[in-house]
Coordinates of C-alpha atoms in Angstrom, one line a residue:
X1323 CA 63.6 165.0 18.1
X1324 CA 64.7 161.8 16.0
X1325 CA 67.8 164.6 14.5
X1326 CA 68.4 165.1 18.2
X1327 CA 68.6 161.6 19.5
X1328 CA 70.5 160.5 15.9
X1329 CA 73.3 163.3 17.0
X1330 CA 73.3 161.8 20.2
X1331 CA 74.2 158.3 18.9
X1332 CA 76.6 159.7 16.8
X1333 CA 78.5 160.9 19.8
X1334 CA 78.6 157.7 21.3
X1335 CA 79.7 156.2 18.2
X1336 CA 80.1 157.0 14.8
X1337 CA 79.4 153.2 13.4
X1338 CA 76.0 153.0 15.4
X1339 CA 73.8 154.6 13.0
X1340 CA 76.3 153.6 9.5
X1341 CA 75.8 151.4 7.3
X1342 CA 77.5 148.3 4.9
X1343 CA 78.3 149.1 1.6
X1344 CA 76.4 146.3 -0.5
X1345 CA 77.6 147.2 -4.2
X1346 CA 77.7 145.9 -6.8
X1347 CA 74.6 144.5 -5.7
X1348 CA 71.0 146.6 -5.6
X1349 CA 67.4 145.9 -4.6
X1350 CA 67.4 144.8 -8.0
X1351 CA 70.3 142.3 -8.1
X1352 CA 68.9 138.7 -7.5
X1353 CA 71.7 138.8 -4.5
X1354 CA 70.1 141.9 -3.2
X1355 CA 66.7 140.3 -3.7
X1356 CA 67.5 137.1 -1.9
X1357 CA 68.8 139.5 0.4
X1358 CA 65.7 141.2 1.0
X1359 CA 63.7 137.7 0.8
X1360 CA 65.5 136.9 4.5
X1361 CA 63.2 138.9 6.6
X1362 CA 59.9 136.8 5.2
X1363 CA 61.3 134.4 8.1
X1364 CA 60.2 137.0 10.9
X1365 CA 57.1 137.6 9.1
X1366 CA 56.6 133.7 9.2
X1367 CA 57.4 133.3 12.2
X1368 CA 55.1 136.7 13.3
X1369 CA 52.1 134.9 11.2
X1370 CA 52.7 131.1 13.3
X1371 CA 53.1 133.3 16.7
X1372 CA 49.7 134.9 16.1
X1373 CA 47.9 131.9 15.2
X1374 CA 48.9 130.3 18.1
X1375 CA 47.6 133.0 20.6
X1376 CA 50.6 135.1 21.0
X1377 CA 49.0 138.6 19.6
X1378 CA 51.8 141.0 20.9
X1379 CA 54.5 138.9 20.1
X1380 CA 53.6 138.3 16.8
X1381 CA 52.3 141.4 15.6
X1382 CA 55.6 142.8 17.2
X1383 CA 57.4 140.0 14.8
X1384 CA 55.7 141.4 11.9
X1385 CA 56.2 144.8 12.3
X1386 CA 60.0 143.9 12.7
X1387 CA 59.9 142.1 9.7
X1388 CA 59.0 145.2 7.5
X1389 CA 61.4 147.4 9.8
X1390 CA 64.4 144.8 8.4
X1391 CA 63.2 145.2 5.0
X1392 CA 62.5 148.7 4.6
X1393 CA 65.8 149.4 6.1
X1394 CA 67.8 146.4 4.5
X1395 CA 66.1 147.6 0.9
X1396 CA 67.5 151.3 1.5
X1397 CA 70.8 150.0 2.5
X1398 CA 70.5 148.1 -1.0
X1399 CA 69.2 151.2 -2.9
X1400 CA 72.0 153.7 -1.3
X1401 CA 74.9 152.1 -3.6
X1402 CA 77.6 152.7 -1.0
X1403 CA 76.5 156.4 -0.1
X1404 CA 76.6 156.3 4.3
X1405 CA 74.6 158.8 6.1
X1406 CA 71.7 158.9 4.1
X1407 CA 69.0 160.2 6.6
X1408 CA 66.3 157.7 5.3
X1409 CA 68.6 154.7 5.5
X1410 CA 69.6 155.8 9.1
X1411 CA 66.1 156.8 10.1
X1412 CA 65.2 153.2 8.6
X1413 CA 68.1 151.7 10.3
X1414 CA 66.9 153.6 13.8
X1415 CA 63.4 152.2 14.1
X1416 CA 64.6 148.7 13.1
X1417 CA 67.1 148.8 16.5
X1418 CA 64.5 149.7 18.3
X1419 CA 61.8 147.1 17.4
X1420 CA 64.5 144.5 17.2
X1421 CA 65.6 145.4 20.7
X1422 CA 61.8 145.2 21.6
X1423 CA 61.5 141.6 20.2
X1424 CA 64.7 141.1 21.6
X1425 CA 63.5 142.2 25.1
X1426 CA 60.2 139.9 25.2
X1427 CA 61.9 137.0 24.3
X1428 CA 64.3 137.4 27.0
X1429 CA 61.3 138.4 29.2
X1430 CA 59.8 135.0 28.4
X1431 CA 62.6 133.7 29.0
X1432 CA 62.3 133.5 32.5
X1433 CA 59.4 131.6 32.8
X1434 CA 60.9 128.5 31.1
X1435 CA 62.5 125.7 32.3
X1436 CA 65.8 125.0 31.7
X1437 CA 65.4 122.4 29.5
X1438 CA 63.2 124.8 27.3
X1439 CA 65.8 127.4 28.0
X1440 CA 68.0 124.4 26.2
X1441 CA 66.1 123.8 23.4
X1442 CA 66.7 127.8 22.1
X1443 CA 70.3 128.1 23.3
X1444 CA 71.8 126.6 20.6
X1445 CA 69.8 128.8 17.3
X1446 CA 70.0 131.9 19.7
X1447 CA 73.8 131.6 19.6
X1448 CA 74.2 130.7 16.2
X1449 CA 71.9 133.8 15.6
X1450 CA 74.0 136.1 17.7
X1451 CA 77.4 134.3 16.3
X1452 CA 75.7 135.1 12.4
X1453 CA 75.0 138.8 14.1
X1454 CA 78.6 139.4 14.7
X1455 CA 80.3 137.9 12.1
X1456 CA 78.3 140.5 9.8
X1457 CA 80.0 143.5 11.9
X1458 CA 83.4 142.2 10.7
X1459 CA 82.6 141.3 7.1
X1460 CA 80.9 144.3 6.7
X1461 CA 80.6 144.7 2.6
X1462 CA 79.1 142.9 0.0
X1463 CA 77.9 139.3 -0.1
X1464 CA 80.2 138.1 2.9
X1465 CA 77.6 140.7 4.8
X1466 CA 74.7 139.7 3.6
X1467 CA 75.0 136.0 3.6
X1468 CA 75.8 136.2 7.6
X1469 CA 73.2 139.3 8.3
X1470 CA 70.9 136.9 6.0
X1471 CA 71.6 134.0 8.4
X1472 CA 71.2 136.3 11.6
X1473 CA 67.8 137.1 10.0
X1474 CA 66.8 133.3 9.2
X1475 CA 68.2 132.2 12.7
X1476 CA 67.0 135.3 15.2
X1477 CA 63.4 134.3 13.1
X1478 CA 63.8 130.9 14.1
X1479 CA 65.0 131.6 17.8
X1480 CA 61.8 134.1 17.9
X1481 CA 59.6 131.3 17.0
X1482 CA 60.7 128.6 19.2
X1483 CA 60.3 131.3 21.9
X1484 CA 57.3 132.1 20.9
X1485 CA 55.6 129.0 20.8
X1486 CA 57.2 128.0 24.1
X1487 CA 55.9 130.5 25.6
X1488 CA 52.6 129.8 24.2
X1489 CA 52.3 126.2 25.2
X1490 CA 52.3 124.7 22.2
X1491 CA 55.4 123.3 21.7

């Protein structure tokens, strides 16, 4: 079923389920490690959204956060070899939870004010701005300092989100 619905993506596009090339640098480089070290944002801010009452959101935050890694730490370990099927298996279930956090935020969304709207417009760009600038430097450190920032600002967007949502902000 997953081969089936990987082939599929392939046919749409070949870069959907590929994968930057991060040599020289491993899960065992300190650049690779600070690298991996990004995603403890979302599992921060996962951790903050559960103690404040949010449950779903968080735990969803969390279990994104160990998507990103395991994923980000196979990209690492790969040493420029694409296609791997564990890397794009990895890579697969972290689009698909990141959509999901993606898709509650934006569901919460609706229920705020616009000045609340305002006050995560500005990280939520910078976020998707950080997002995009890692599909065009896509090797290396230039990709990993911007995919790092995605991670540090989507966290960051997540959590004001979150704890709008919540009330408590």
């Amino acid at each position: 079923l997953i081969n089936d619905f990987e082939s599929q993506l392939d046919g749409i596009s070949d870069w959907i389920l590929s994968y930057s090339d991060l040599r020289p640098d491993t899960e065992r480089t300190l650049a690779g490690q600070a690298f991996l070290a990004t995603n403890v944002a979302y599992s921060l801010a996962g951790l903050y959204l559960a103690q404040s009452g949010d449950l779903s959101f968080g735990f969803l935050t969390e279990i994104t956060a160990v998507a990103s890694f395991t994923y980000h730490y196979g990209q690492l370990e790969s040493q420029g070899v694409n296609g791997l099927p564990s890397v794009r298996l990895a890579l697969l279930i972290d689009y698909v939870l990141a959509f999901s956090s993606i898709g509650v935020a934006l569901f919460y969304l609706f229920s705020f004010s616009n000045d609340q709207i305002l006050t995560v417009l500005t990280p939520s760009i910078l976020a998707l701005s950080s997002l995009g600038a890692s599909w065009v430097w896509v090797k290396g450190k230039p990709y990993m300092i911007l995919h790092g920032l995605w991670h540090f600002l989507s966290a960051y967007t997540g959590y004001l989100v979150g704890v709008i949502h919540a009330g408590t902000m």
